[in-house]
Short mmCIF file of C-alpha atoms and ligand atoms in Angstrom, two decimals:
data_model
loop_
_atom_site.label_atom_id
_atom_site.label_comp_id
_atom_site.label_asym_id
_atom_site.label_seq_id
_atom_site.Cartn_x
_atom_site.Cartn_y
_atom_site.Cartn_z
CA UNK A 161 -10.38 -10.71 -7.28
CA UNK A 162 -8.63 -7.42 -8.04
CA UNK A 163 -6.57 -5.36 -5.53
CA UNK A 164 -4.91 -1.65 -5.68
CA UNK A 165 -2.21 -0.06 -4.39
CA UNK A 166 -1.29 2.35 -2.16
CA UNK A 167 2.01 4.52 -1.99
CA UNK A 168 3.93 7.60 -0.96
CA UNK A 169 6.47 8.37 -3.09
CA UNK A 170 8.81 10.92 -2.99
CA UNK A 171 10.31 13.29 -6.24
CA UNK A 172 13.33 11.02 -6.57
CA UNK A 173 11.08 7.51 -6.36
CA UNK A 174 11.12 7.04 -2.99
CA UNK A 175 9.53 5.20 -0.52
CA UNK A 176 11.53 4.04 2.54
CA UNK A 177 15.15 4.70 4.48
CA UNK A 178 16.51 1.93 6.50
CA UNK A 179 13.38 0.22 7.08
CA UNK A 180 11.01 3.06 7.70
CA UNK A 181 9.19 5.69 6.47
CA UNK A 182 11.70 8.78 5.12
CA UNK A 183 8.96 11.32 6.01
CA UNK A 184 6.12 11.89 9.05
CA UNK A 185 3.42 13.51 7.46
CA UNK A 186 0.55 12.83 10.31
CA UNK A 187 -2.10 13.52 7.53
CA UNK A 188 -0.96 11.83 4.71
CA UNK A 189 -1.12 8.82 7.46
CA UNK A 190 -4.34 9.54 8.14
CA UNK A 191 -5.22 9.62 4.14
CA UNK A 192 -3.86 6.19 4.23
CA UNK A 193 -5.77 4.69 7.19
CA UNK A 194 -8.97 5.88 5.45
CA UNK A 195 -8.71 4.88 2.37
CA UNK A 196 -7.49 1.06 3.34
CA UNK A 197 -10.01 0.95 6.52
CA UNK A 198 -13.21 2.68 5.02
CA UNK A 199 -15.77 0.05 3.26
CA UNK A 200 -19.00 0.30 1.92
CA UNK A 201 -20.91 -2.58 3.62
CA UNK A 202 -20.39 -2.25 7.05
CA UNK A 203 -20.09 -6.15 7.60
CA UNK A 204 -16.99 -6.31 5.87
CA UNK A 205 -13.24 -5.01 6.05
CA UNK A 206 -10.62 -4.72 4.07
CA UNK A 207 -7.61 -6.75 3.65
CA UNK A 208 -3.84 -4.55 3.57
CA UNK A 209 -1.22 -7.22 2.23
CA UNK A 210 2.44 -6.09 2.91
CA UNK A 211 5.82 -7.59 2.70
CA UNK A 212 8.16 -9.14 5.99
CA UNK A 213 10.05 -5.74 6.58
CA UNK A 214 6.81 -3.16 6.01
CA UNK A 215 4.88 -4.97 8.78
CA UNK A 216 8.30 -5.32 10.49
CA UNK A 217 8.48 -1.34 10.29
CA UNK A 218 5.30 -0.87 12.12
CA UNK A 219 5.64 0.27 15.44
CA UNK A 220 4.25 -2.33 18.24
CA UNK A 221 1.88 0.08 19.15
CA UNK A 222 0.20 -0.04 15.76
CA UNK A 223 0.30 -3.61 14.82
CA UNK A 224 -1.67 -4.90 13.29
CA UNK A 225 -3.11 -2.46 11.22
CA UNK A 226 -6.72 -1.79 12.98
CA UNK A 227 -10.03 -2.86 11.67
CA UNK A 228 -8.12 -4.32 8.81
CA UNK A 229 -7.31 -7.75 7.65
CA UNK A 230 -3.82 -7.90 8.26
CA UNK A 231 -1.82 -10.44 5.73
CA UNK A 232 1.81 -10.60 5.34
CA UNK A 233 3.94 -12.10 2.82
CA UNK A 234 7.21 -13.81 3.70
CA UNK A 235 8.90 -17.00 3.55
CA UNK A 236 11.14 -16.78 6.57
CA UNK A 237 8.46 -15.88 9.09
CA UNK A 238 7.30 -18.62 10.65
CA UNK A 239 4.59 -16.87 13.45
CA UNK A 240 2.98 -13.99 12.91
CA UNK A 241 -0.03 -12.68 16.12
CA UNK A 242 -3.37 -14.29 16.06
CA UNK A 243 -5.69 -12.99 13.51
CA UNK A 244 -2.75 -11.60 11.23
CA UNK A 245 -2.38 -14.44 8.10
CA UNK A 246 0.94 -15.74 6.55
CA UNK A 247 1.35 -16.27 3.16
CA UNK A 248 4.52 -17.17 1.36
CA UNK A 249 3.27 -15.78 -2.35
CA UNK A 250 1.41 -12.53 -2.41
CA UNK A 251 -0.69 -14.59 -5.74
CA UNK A 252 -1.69 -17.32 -3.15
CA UNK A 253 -3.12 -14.78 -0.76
CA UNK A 254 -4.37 -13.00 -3.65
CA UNK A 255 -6.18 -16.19 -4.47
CA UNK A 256 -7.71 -16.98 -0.88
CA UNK A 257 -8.94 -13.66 0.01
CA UNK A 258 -10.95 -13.68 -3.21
CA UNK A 259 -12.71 -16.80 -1.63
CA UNK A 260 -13.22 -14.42 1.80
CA UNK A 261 -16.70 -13.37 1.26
CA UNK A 262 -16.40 -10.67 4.36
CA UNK A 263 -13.44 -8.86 2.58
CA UNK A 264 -14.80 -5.82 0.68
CA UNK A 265 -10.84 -4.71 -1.23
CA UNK A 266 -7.55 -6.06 -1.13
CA UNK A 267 -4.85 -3.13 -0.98
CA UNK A 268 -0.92 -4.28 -1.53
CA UNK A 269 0.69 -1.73 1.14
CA UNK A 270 4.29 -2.40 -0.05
CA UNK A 271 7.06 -2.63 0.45
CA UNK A 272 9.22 -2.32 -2.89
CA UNK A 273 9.46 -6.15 -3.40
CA UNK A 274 5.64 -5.85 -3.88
CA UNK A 275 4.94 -3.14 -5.66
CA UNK A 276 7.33 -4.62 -8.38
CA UNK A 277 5.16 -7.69 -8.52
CA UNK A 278 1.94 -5.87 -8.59
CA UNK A 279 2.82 -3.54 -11.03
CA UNK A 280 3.23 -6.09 -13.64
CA UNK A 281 0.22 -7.99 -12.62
CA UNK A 282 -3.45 -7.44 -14.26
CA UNK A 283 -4.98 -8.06 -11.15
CA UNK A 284 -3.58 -5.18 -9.59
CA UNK A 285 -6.09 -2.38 -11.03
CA UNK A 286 -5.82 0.62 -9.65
CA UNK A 287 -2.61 2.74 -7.59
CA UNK A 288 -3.27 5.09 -5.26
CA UNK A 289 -0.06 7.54 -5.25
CA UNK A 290 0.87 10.21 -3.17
CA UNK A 291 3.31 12.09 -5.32
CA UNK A 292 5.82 14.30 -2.68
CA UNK A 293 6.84 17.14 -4.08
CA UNK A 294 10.42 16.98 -2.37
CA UNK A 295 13.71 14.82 -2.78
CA UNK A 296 14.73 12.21 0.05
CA UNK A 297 17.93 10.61 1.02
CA UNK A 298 15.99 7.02 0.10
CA UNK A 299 17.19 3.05 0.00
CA UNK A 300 13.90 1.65 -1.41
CA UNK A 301 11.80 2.52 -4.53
CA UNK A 302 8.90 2.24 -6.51
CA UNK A 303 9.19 0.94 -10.08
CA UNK A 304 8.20 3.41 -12.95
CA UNK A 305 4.64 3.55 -13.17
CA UNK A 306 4.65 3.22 -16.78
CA UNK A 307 2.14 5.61 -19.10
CA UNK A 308 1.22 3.20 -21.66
CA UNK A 309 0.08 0.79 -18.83
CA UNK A 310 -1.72 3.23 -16.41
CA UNK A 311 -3.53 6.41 -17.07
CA UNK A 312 -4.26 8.82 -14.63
CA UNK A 313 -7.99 8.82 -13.09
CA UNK A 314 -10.10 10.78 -10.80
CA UNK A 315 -11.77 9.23 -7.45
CA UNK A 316 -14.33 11.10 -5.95
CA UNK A 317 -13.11 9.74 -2.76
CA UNK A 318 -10.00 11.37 -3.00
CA UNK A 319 -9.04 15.15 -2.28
CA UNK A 320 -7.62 17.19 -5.43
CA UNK A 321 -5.19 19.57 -5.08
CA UNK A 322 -1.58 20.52 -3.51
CA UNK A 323 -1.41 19.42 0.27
CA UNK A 324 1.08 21.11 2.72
CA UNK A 325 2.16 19.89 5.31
CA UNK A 326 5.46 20.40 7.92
CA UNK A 327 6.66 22.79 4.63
CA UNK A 328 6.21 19.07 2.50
CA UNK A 329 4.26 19.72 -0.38
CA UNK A 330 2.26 16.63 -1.78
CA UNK A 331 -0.49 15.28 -3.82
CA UNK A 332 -3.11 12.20 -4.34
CA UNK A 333 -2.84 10.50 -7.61
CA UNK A 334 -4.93 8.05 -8.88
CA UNK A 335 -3.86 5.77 -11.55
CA UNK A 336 -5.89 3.26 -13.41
CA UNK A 337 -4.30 0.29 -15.37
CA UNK A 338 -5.70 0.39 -19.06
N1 LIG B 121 6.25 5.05 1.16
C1 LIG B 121 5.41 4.05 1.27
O1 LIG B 121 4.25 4.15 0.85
C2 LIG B 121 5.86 2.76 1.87
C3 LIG B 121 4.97 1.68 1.99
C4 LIG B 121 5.44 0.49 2.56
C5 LIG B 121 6.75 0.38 2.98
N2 LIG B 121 7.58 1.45 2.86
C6 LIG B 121 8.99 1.35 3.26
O2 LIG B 121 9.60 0.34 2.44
C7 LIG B 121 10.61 -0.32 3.19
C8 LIG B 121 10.29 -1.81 3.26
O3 LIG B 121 10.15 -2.29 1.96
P1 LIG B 121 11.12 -3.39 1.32
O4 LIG B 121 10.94 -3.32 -0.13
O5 LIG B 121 12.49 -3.20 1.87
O6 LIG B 121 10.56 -4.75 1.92
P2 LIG B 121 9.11 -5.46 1.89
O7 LIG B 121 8.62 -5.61 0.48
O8 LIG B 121 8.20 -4.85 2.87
O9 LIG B 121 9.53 -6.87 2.48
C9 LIG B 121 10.40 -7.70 1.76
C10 LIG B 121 10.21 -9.12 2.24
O10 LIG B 121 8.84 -9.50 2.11
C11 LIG B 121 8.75 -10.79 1.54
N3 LIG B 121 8.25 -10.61 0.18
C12 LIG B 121 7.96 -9.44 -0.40
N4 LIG B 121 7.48 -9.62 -1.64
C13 LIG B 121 7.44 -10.91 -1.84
C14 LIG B 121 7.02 -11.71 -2.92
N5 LIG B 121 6.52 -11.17 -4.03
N6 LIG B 121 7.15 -13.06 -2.82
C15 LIG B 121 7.63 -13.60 -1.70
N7 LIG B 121 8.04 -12.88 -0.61
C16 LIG B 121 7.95 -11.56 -0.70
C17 LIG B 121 10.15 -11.35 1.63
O11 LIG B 121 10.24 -11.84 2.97
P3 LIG B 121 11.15 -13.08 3.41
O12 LIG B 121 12.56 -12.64 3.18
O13 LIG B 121 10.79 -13.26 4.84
O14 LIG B 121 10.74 -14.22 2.53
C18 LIG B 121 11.01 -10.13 1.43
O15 LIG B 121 12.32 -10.26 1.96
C19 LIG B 121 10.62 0.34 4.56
O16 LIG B 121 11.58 1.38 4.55
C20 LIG B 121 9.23 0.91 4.68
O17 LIG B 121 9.16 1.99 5.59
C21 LIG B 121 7.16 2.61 2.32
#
């Protein structure tokens, strides 16, 4: 089975500052719950597969992700709450999920450790980027989305067009490996 990517990067490659988010940009979260949660058969969800210190970064309050299959990668973890899956490899939960006939997409959600393994892998097909137009103080980054590898595609689904938002300026990409 194939999976995509989702990411908000900022101008300098960012994505996170000691273990969260650099940014709050309400709508851009709300861009991201859709576009994981929504499916188009309504008897199946969709999985989000992040690394130990993403779902670490999620507030309490928020975890797990809602009306998502939650599915985290890590070694060390040894418990994770009821209805959440473990997986050691993200290929191995790559693998079972595929088997999962009630799971409609798989997205990778990051963090940086996973984006650099599904960037190189031809399973991951698609990357759904939020480009921000602004420079952050950052500690974790997404690899180069290289243009020989992924050209740049529209999705109906998504919105064209500068957003604004708390004076951040930002945009949905889509990019679709070749
Ligand atoms: N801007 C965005 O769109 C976005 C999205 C997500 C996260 N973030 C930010 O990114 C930061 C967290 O990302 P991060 O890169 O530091 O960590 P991460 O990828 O979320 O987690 C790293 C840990 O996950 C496990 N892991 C990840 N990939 C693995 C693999 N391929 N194979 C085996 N284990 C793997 C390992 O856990 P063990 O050590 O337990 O084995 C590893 O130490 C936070 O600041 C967060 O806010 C930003």
């Amino acid at each position: 089975m194939v999976y995509n990517v989702i990411a908000a990067i900022s101008k300098n490659g960012g994505i996170g500052y000691k273990g969260d988010l650099p940014w709050r940009l309400k709508n851009e979260m709300n861009y991201f719950n859709k576009m994981t949660t929504q499916v188009k058969s309504t008897d199946k969800k969709n999985a989000v597969i992040m690394g130990r210190l993403t779902w670490q970064s999620i507030p309490d309050k928020f975890r797990p992700l809602k009306d998502r299959l939650n599915v985290v990668i890590s070694k060390t973890l040894h418990s994770v709450p009821e209805g959440v899956l473990l997986y050691p490899e993200l290929y191995k939960a790559v693998e079972d999920l595929s088997l999962k006939e009630n799971i409609e997409k798989i997205w990778v959600i990051g963090g940086s450790f996973l984006y650099n393994e599904a960037i190189k892998d031809e399973n991951c097909k698609n990357l759904y980027i939020t480009k921000i137009d602004q420079e952050f103080t950052c500690d974790t980054f997404f690899p180069t989305i290289d243009p020989k590898l992924f050209i740049e595609i529209d999705d109906p689904e998504v919105s064209k067009g500068n957003m604004n938002e708390n004076g951040i300026t930002y945009e949905f990409k889509v990019y679709k490996r070749k």
